Amino acid sequence: INSEDFDLAVIYVSDALYNRNIYFDTSPQAVRLYQLYNHWLPRVLVYFFILVDLSLALFEEPAVVPLPTWATMLVELLCLLVFTIRLGHYAKVIPRDKFWKDPKNICIIVILLLTLIDMIIYGALTATDCYGVRWSRVLRPLLLVNVTEGRQLRRAFRSIRNALPEIFYVFLLFMFSILTFSLMALKLLGKRGLKTIDGFPYFTNYLEIVFDLYVLVTTANSPDIMMPAYNSHVIFTVFFILYIFINTYIFMSAFLAVVFNNYKKYLKEEVRQLVKSKRHKMVRAFAILQERREEGGEPVVTQANWNQLVRLVQPGISNPHRELLWSVSDDKNQGFIGKLAFVQLADLLNIEVITLKSRPHPLQSLCPAFYLSAPSRLLCRLVEHRAFVIVYDLIILVNAVFIGLDEENPMISNSEWFFLALYLLEILLKLYVFEPRIFFSKHSFWNWFDTIIVISALIATIVNSALKSAGGYTSRQILDIVFILRVLRLIRVVDSIQRFRIIINTLIRIGPAILTFGQLILVVYYIFAMVGMELFKGKVRFYDENSSNPAKAYCGNSLLNESVFAKSNYCKNNFNDVVSSFILLVELTVVNQWENLEDNLVNNMETIDNDLGSGQTPTAAKPALMFKIASKRYRTVDAFLQRMFEADLDPEDFAENEDPEAQTNGNFSNPTFSSA
Amino acid sequence: INSEDFDLAVIYVSDALYNRNIYFDTSPQAVRLYQLYNHWLPRVLVYFFILVDLSLALFEEPAVVPLPTWATMLVELLCLLVFTIRLGHYAKVIPRDKFWKDPKNICIIVILLLTLIDMIIYGALTATDCYGVRWSRVLRPLLLVNVTEGRQLRRAFRSIRNALPEIFYVFLLFMFSILTFSLMALKLLGKRGLKTIDGFPYFTNYLEIVFDLYVLVTTANSPDIMMPAYNSHVIFTVFFILYIFINTYIFMSAFLAVVFNNYKKYLKEEVRQLVKSKRHKMVRAFAILQERREEGGEPVVTQANWNQLVRLVQPGISNPHRELLWSVSDDKNQGFIGKLAFVQLADLLNIEVITLKSRPHPLQSLCPAFYLSAPSRLLCRLVEHRAFVIVYDLIILVNAVFIGLDEENPMISNSEWFFLALYLLEILLKLYVFEPRIFFSKHSFWNWFDTIIVISALIATIVNSALKSAGGYTSRQILDIVFILRVLRLIRVVDSIQRFRIIINTLIRIGPAILTFGQLILVVYYIFAMVGMELFKGKVRFYDENSSNPAKAYCGNSLLNESVFAKSNYCKNNFNDVVSSFILLVELTVVNQWENLEDNLVNNMETIDNDLGSGQTPTAAKPALMFKIASKRYRTVDAFLQRMFEADLDPEDFAENEDPEAQTNGNFSNPTFSSA
């Protein structure tokens, strides 16, 4: 096996590991380019420049921080250049015909071209002092969707698109229901001469009834809309209760059910495809590395080749971890493995394993006589005792009370030094008892949290006191930071209660899903913010509290004179810059629910039967080397999804699929679905 | 096999069929009593008297329709008598020790005794003109939970109880989060001297902050609560957005996920137990009916015995249907079936089968020459054509527009006769083309709906016209009914669109679940209504529109003077009688969601891939006898639940479980779970 073939095998395995589905050229040159394409640095750079491109909205008209047009245009040109280079790189990696068949590449090219055209037009218009609109800004977030790494985001958009037809039919039925109920309301209540609370005729205009009843679905005008009818006769409440039952509960549930089912149905199909193409890639890698031990025997991969492969796929893997994986694959200890054992390597590498090295405490090596003396051992036992945790939880609670009290009192403000000293002592004691490298291991989230918070609080408190004693001047900003750090410290109490830790770990585990969801929200918000800014900028103005401008009373827009909007001090809820627009869009979103989170939570909750400890173990007697599966967390969202549908997937999806076309062509197309 | 043994076998099979888990005595006498106990009449009677007992609240102080105390007391005594008789009957059916071990029996006895004591005390107090409280009324709805038939309701309450511990921990964490955020808000915003819109200091009192932020979780005071901070500096929005994200979205999702998972977990276990005990019962029935065909052979059940058994278990079953079931069980046509084939009988009987008899149209038998003539056949083809449906859909839409127009116009009001005639014509035409017994079969919901609505509308319109022409007087009530019927007729348009029919059928299918949920709501509302009435009756009064009482402006309670409550005309939202209390409780519920419905919808939506037709088939050439599975509807909720978890249940649950204890003791205890 020459080194170029080996490179190819490494790429197949790492593609399987990270579920990349890119059809690359297998020529040695293209393989090297592909390795570079997958390197973390260009990937991070692309995301960085997307971020820069998106945040240009902060500096463009209407700006939060105004910059001259030529400056933002120059930065944007740089961004476009980076995206073009990345796309050019991609075009070199995959065959020409595949490149032009992929809609996401076409999409990026169109976005880049339109942006360039828009910039030229806008530049020309501003140069001639004409009014120009930077309309291509709404296209910017689409880059996030169409870059190679935006797989999760594309999947989310695909799920939404696939659910649309069914949602549409439920929506039609829902509208039909509202229109029918409105007609009934018109006939039953319109002729009774009832009056609303403001003295207007009640339920006499059909379109107004439709609107009122539509708002009632959100329960926003309940029970006001019902009161005139209820006051007239109790029997009319039957109408309204039936209406709310059918339209608010039944139909809203139907919408949710349709979305949930479609999401599940298509996701299952996508995951099936992912599993299939993963196996294909592993089989391809096996075909490269295989040898025959004897004439006519089964092809196998030797341990030497396997070791080299794993070392190249995951350079950071420890030798014991690699040996563990080998002993799992080669369970008969033959020195070579067959196809089936080889194929599971991608899944084995996806299991996050923490190597726990049981080494003696550094102090024990330095002066064992002292560290192993009776008082030292007693101290260790004390710190390891449950009471130690309880005592510190009580200290935190007392601290909480002190924080709540008035900090103007010198006794209270000085007590902060006392608490800080106690927390520092705790960390030092723990470092004395536990091996520092284990205490600060990658997975000891709470130890890191504690240490960073306490040390930051210490620094901020010292800086604050220094400033105060130097000039009697207290910086508001530093004081804010001190307060935030103090309150954050209280969160620690959560970690010491087992059940709370499980809930928190579950919430942390849905992080990747929230990240995808966050990107989706960003795309939608950004587009709405851009459009909103062009349409509404400057329509509503915010005046500072101390401003004496009479326009302050009506947000600078005489249409809003005496309006509830202006009276409620809502003037800052406007589209005057990108930050205000985003905050306004969040406010508008708040009345809705984020159902995606729920699905993920439901599936996560199921797995937390017994979570493993926090990774810090006292220096008790134990084997010199231990492995631990890092809870049931998954490195990639794809791996998590596969586990989620494990029970639902057909066994044959996991069986080897000798599709000859796929085998010879190496065509790992992304799963696609007809929209029917 | 003697007839008493046969009776026992019949009871075992019907218990398996309806998932009854009652441990009854197997003595012939007890078996006969048990048959009587399961008869529909006493069961309906018990529910009727529970309903009577519950609706006594309408007539007791504070009453909607006041009745003398002795009258309501007499009725209540009658109800108590009925419940006692039913309980006595139950005690005769099951062994004494089992009776006293069952908590639901103890519960009923305690409720009956407490009610009796309360009635005596109340009677004595009112006789001596003292003030008495009928406190035992809150116990009434508990009868609904504890009667033998309240299995679904008990299961729902068990699910809630089982989820409580986990919910409690999430709630604690949620409270901790609110308290921590409030502390941070106090420290960050309290010292900045901000003012609310009303000029009060902003975020300076810790308890007020906690309350405000708690309300913010419901998004009710968003964005008002944020505006002073936002107006002061944009950075504070980060605090509020983070707060809403964590507490409204993450925690509310966590609550839902915990409830959903617990519900699913325990329900799965209960269903597993149900399936197991169903098999036990069928095995017991088999043991009674079994015979040996040859020496040492497997025990079997003959067709004759099987036929008699099925006839006794389901008296209404048609011979062809029974023969179909036999041919499914005895697929080798041996004339007898083994244990395995016998055991599946309970599931076979649960499949609702419609027997479609293809009989010629009565007119065809009466005068074939006419019915089979060319014009008649053309008419049939026209009515069966899709265009006929479309034409009538258009007519309905035109009718909808006419209904919306002003009915004072004589042209419009006379058009109603025209539409009524068209609808009648449609029904007559369909009756001419389709066999009447098929047209009005049990499962042709829409045909029944159409006919009833049109005939009722015809009658109501005639009555209305008669009244009008007789005395120029139009009864408001009859006119209301006419309008409701007219609008209801529009719903018909939904049936002719395939996708709508599927959605509607799905919604109808969750009916049983809604029924259970409705009972649960009734129990909770009733208890709250009883307590609320005792506490708040007469505190808020409603005065008629024409009343000149000055107390009208403040709902008869000077505390409410100038309050928003009184100004919004909310006076009728009070606890003055049981109807008002229920309406008020519904209004308070409206802001929440009914999550149970969603689960059921999700699971139902999955099954509607292709729904079968509406059961009406033209007289085309076809076999003389057809069977059709009546969509995938289930007769019992239990059967539905079992299908729901089919994939999740272990195969061994369906395998025969030869638990010797259960076999010999016949102990079919209800599934119970430890609350740990």
PDB file of N, CA, C and O in Angstrom, chain B residues 210-249:
ATOM      1  N   VAL B 210     -38.759  39.636  41.905  1.00  0.00           N
ATOM      2  CA  VAL B 210     -39.065  38.209  41.743  1.00  0.00           C
ATOM      3  C   VAL B 210     -40.446  38.051  41.112  1.00  0.00           C
ATOM      4  O   VAL B 210     -40.622  37.293  40.151  1.00  0.00           O
ATOM      5  N   PHE B 211     -41.415  38.818  41.606  1.00  0.00           N
ATOM      6  CA  PHE B 211     -42.762  38.707  41.058  1.00  0.00           C
ATOM      7  C   PHE B 211     -42.797  39.141  39.593  1.00  0.00           C
ATOM      8  O   PHE B 211     -43.343  38.445  38.742  1.00  0.00           O
ATOM      9  N   ASP B 212     -42.168  40.295  39.292  1.00  0.00           N
ATOM     10  CA  ASP B 212     -42.168  40.796  37.913  1.00  0.00           C
ATOM     11  C   ASP B 212     -41.518  39.794  36.967  1.00  0.00           C
ATOM     12  O   ASP B 212     -42.019  39.538  35.874  1.00  0.00           O
ATOM     13  N   LEU B 213     -40.408  39.228  37.385  1.00  0.00           N
ATOM     14  CA  LEU B 213     -39.708  38.295  36.509  1.00  0.00           C
ATOM     15  C   LEU B 213     -40.491  36.987  36.382  1.00  0.00           C
ATOM     16  O   LEU B 213     -40.466  36.337  35.337  1.00  0.00           O
ATOM     17  N   TYR B 214     -41.200  36.605  37.450  1.00  0.00           N
ATOM     18  CA  TYR B 214     -42.038  35.414  37.357  1.00  0.00           C
ATOM     19  C   TYR B 214     -43.144  35.627  36.308  1.00  0.00           C
ATOM     20  O   TYR B 214     -43.427  34.750  35.493  1.00  0.00           O
ATOM     21  N   VAL B 215     -43.741  36.832  36.341  1.00  0.00           N
ATOM     22  CA  VAL B 215     -44.774  37.132  35.347  1.00  0.00           C
ATOM     23  C   VAL B 215     -44.175  37.175  33.938  1.00  0.00           C
ATOM     24  O   VAL B 215     -44.793  36.754  32.971  1.00  0.00           O
ATOM     25  N   LEU B 216     -42.920  37.613  33.850  1.00  0.00           N
ATOM     26  CA  LEU B 216     -42.270  37.692  32.544  1.00  0.00           C
ATOM     27  C   LEU B 216     -42.148  36.302  31.900  1.00  0.00           C
ATOM     28  O   LEU B 216     -42.152  36.183  30.670  1.00  0.00           O
ATOM     29  N   VAL B 217     -42.064  35.272  32.735  1.00  0.00           N
ATOM     30  CA  VAL B 217     -41.979  33.901  32.193  1.00  0.00           C
ATOM     31  C   VAL B 217     -43.208  33.596  31.335  1.00  0.00           C
ATOM     32  O   VAL B 217     -43.113  32.936  30.315  1.00  0.00           O
ATOM     33  N   THR B 218     -44.368  34.121  31.749  1.00  0.00           N
ATOM     34  CA  THR B 218     -45.580  33.925  30.949  1.00  0.00           C
ATOM     35  C   THR B 218     -45.642  34.915  29.795  1.00  0.00           C
ATOM     36  O   THR B 218     -46.609  34.900  29.041  1.00  0.00           O
ATOM     37  N   THR B 219     -44.627  35.773  29.669  1.00  0.00           N
ATOM     38  CA  THR B 219     -44.527  36.825  28.644  1.00  0.00           C
ATOM     39  C   THR B 219     -45.674  37.831  28.721  1.00  0.00           C
ATOM     40  O   THR B 219     -45.883  38.600  27.787  1.00  0.00           O
ATOM     41  N   ALA B 220     -46.391  37.864  29.872  1.00  0.00           N
ATOM     42  CA  ALA B 220     -47.559  38.739  29.972  1.00  0.00           C
ATOM     43  C   ALA B 220     -47.147  40.206  30.086  1.00  0.00           C
ATOM     44  O   ALA B 220     -47.839  41.081  29.574  1.00  0.00           O
ATOM     45  N   ASN B 221     -46.023  40.496  30.754  1.00  0.00           N
ATOM     46  CA  ASN B 221     -45.619  41.905  30.901  1.00  0.00           C
ATOM     47  C   ASN B 221     -44.430  42.254  30.004  1.00  0.00           C
ATOM     48  O   ASN B 221     -43.687  43.184  30.274  1.00  0.00           O
ATOM     49  N   SER B 222     -44.266  41.467  28.927  1.00  0.00           N
ATOM     50  CA  SER B 222     -43.215  41.785  27.974  1.00  0.00           C
ATOM     51  C   SER B 222     -43.801  42.676  26.879  1.00  0.00           C
ATOM     52  O   SER B 222     -44.905  42.406  26.415  1.00  0.00           O
ATOM     53  N   PRO B 223     -43.140  43.697  26.379  1.00  0.00           N
ATOM     54  CA  PRO B 223     -41.813  44.161  26.774  1.00  0.00           C
ATOM     55  C   PRO B 223     -41.830  45.270  27.831  1.00  0.00           C
ATOM     56  O   PRO B 223     -40.785  45.832  28.094  1.00  0.00           O
ATOM     57  N   ASP B 224     -42.996  45.577  28.426  1.00  0.00           N
ATOM     58  CA  ASP B 224     -43.067  46.721  29.354  1.00  0.00           C
ATOM     59  C   ASP B 224     -42.012  46.661  30.441  1.00  0.00           C
ATOM     60  O   ASP B 224     -41.383  47.670  30.760  1.00  0.00           O
ATOM     61  N   ILE B 225     -41.827  45.459  31.024  1.00  0.00           N
ATOM     62  CA  ILE B 225     -40.919  45.334  32.158  1.00  0.00           C
ATOM     63  C   ILE B 225     -39.476  45.630  31.737  1.00  0.00           C
ATOM     64  O   ILE B 225     -38.653  46.035  32.541  1.00  0.00           O
ATOM     65  N   MET B 226     -39.194  45.442  30.433  1.00  0.00           N
ATOM     66  CA  MET B 226     -37.828  45.632  29.950  1.00  0.00           C
ATOM     67  C   MET B 226     -37.555  47.078  29.545  1.00  0.00           C
ATOM     68  O   MET B 226     -36.400  47.506  29.539  1.00  0.00           O
ATOM     69  N   MET B 227     -38.618  47.837  29.204  1.00  0.00           N
ATOM     70  CA  MET B 227     -38.407  49.129  28.557  1.00  0.00           C
ATOM     71  C   MET B 227     -37.570  50.128  29.372  1.00  0.00           C
ATOM     72  O   MET B 227     -36.675  50.759  28.802  1.00  0.00           O
ATOM     73  N   PRO B 228     -37.795  50.306  30.688  1.00  0.00           N
ATOM     74  CA  PRO B 228     -36.947  51.281  31.402  1.00  0.00           C
ATOM     75  C   PRO B 228     -35.460  50.946  31.288  1.00  0.00           C
ATOM     76  O   PRO B 228     -34.631  51.838  31.054  1.00  0.00           O
ATOM     77  N   ALA B 229     -35.117  49.636  31.405  1.00  0.00           N
ATOM     78  CA  ALA B 229     -33.711  49.252  31.300  1.00  0.00           C
ATOM     79  C   ALA B 229     -33.203  49.465  29.879  1.00  0.00           C
ATOM     80  O   ALA B 229     -32.091  49.969  29.661  1.00  0.00           O
ATOM     81  N   TYR B 230     -34.028  49.096  28.893  1.00  0.00           N
ATOM     82  CA  TYR B 230     -33.643  49.246  27.491  1.00  0.00           C
ATOM     83  C   TYR B 230     -33.436  50.723  27.159  1.00  0.00           C
ATOM     84  O   TYR B 230     -32.470  51.096  26.498  1.00  0.00           O
ATOM     85  N   ASN B 231     -34.331  51.562  27.649  1.00  0.00           N
ATOM     86  CA  ASN B 231     -34.194  52.991  27.395  1.00  0.00           C
ATOM     87  C   ASN B 231     -32.936  53.548  28.040  1.00  0.00           C
ATOM     88  O   ASN B 231     -32.358  54.502  27.542  1.00  0.00           O
ATOM     89  N   SER B 232     -32.520  52.923  29.161  1.00  0.00           N
ATOM     90  CA  SER B 232     -31.323  53.397  29.838  1.00  0.00           C
ATOM     91  C   SER B 232     -30.071  52.968  29.070  1.00  0.00           C
ATOM     92  O   SER B 232     -29.178  53.775  28.837  1.00  0.00           O
ATOM     93  N   HIS B 233     -29.989  51.701  28.686  1.00  0.00           N
ATOM     94  CA  HIS B 233     -28.864  51.263  27.862  1.00  0.00           C
ATOM     95  C   HIS B 233     -29.230  49.976  27.139  1.00  0.00           C
ATOM     96  O   HIS B 233     -29.890  49.107  27.697  1.00  0.00           O
ATOM     97  N   VAL B 234     -28.747  49.841  25.910  1.00  0.00           N
ATOM     98  CA  VAL B 234     -29.127  48.706  25.077  1.00  0.00           C
ATOM     99  C   VAL B 234     -28.572  47.387  25.627  1.00  0.00           C
ATOM    100  O   VAL B 234     -29.141  46.327  25.406  1.00  0.00           O
ATOM    101  N   ILE B 235     -27.468  47.464  26.394  1.00  0.00           N
ATOM    102  CA  ILE B 235     -26.819  46.237  26.860  1.00  0.00           C
ATOM    103  C   ILE B 235     -27.712  45.438  27.810  1.00  0.00           C
ATOM    104  O   ILE B 235     -27.606  44.217  27.908  1.00  0.00           O
ATOM    105  N   PHE B 236     -28.643  46.120  28.505  1.00  0.00           N
ATOM    106  CA  PHE B 236     -29.493  45.421  29.470  1.00  0.00           C
ATOM    107  C   PHE B 236     -30.479  44.470  28.797  1.00  0.00           C
ATOM    108  O   PHE B 236     -31.016  43.575  29.450  1.00  0.00           O
ATOM    109  N   THR B 237     -30.717  44.669  27.492  1.00  0.00           N
ATOM    110  CA  THR B 237     -31.603  43.730  26.811  1.00  0.00           C
ATOM    111  C   THR B 237     -31.012  42.319  26.822  1.00  0.00           C
ATOM    112  O   THR B 237     -31.746  41.337  26.792  1.00  0.00           O
ATOM    113  N   VAL B 238     -29.666  42.239  26.854  1.00  0.00           N
ATOM    114  CA  VAL B 238     -29.022  40.923  26.919  1.00  0.00           C
ATOM    115  C   VAL B 238     -29.530  40.159  28.137  1.00  0.00           C
ATOM    116  O   VAL B 238     -29.884  38.975  28.055  1.00  0.00           O
ATOM    117  N   PHE B 239     -29.610  40.857  29.266  1.00  0.00           N
ATOM    118  CA  PHE B 239     -30.106  40.234  30.495  1.00  0.00           C
ATOM    119  C   PHE B 239     -31.516  39.681  30.288  1.00  0.00           C
ATOM    120  O   PHE B 239     -31.803  38.530  30.610  1.00  0.00           O
ATOM    121  N   PHE B 240     -32.400  40.486  29.697  1.00  0.00           N
ATOM    122  CA  PHE B 240     -33.797  40.069  29.568  1.00  0.00           C
ATOM    123  C   PHE B 240     -33.960  38.961  28.521  1.00  0.00           C
ATOM    124  O   PHE B 240     -34.745  38.036  28.698  1.00  0.00           O
ATOM    125  N   ILE B 241     -33.202  39.095  27.424  1.00  0.00           N
ATOM    126  CA  ILE B 241     -33.316  38.060  26.387  1.00  0.00           C
ATOM    127  C   ILE B 241     -32.801  36.736  26.931  1.00  0.00           C
ATOM    128  O   ILE B 241     -33.417  35.682  26.739  1.00  0.00           O
ATOM    129  N   LEU B 242     -31.685  36.779  27.657  1.00  0.00           N
ATOM    130  CA  LEU B 242     -31.146  35.562  28.277  1.00  0.00           C
ATOM    131  C   LEU B 242     -32.159  34.987  29.262  1.00  0.00           C
ATOM    132  O   LEU B 242     -32.387  33.766  29.309  1.00  0.00           O
ATOM    133  N   TYR B 243     -32.778  35.866  30.035  1.00  0.00           N
ATOM    134  CA  TYR B 243     -33.757  35.413  31.030  1.00  0.00           C
ATOM    135  C   TYR B 243     -34.928  34.705  30.356  1.00  0.00           C
ATOM    136  O   TYR B 243     -35.321  33.613  30.750  1.00  0.00           O
ATOM    137  N   ILE B 244     -35.477  35.328  29.315  1.00  0.00           N
ATOM    138  CA  ILE B 244     -36.635  34.731  28.637  1.00  0.00           C
ATOM    139  C   ILE B 244     -36.235  33.420  27.967  1.00  0.00           C
ATOM    140  O   ILE B 244     -36.952  32.423  28.031  1.00  0.00           O
ATOM    141  N   PHE B 245     -35.048  33.418  27.365  1.00  0.00           N
ATOM    142  CA  PHE B 245     -34.586  32.197  26.703  1.00  0.00           C
ATOM    143  C   PHE B 245     -34.486  31.048  27.702  1.00  0.00           C
ATOM    144  O   PHE B 245     -35.013  29.962  27.475  1.00  0.00           O
ATOM    145  N   ILE B 246     -33.849  31.310  28.845  1.00  0.00           N
ATOM    146  CA  ILE B 246     -33.636  30.230  29.815  1.00  0.00           C
ATOM    147  C   ILE B 246     -34.938  29.851  30.503  1.00  0.00           C
ATOM    148  O   ILE B 246     -35.311  28.675  30.559  1.00  0.00           O
ATOM    149  N   ASN B 247     -35.667  30.842  31.008  1.00  0.00           N
ATOM    150  CA  ASN B 247     -36.804  30.503  31.872  1.00  0.00           C
ATOM    151  C   ASN B 247     -38.082  30.201  31.110  1.00  0.00           C
ATOM    152  O   ASN B 247     -38.844  29.326  31.485  1.00  0.00           O
ATOM    153  N   THR B 248     -38.327  30.947  30.015  1.00  0.00           N
ATOM    154  CA  THR B 248     -39.557  30.677  29.273  1.00  0.00           C
ATOM    155  C   THR B 248     -39.376  29.478  28.353  1.00  0.00           C
ATOM    156  O   THR B 248     -40.191  28.563  28.352  1.00  0.00           O
ATOM    157  N   TYR B 249     -38.305  29.452  27.594  1.00  0.00           N
ATOM    158  CA  TYR B 249     -38.183  28.399  26.588  1.00  0.00           C
ATOM    159  C   TYR B 249     -37.551  27.138  27.137  1.00  0.00           C
ATOM    160  O   TYR B 249     -38.142  26.064  27.083  1.00  0.00           O
TER     161      TYR B 249
END
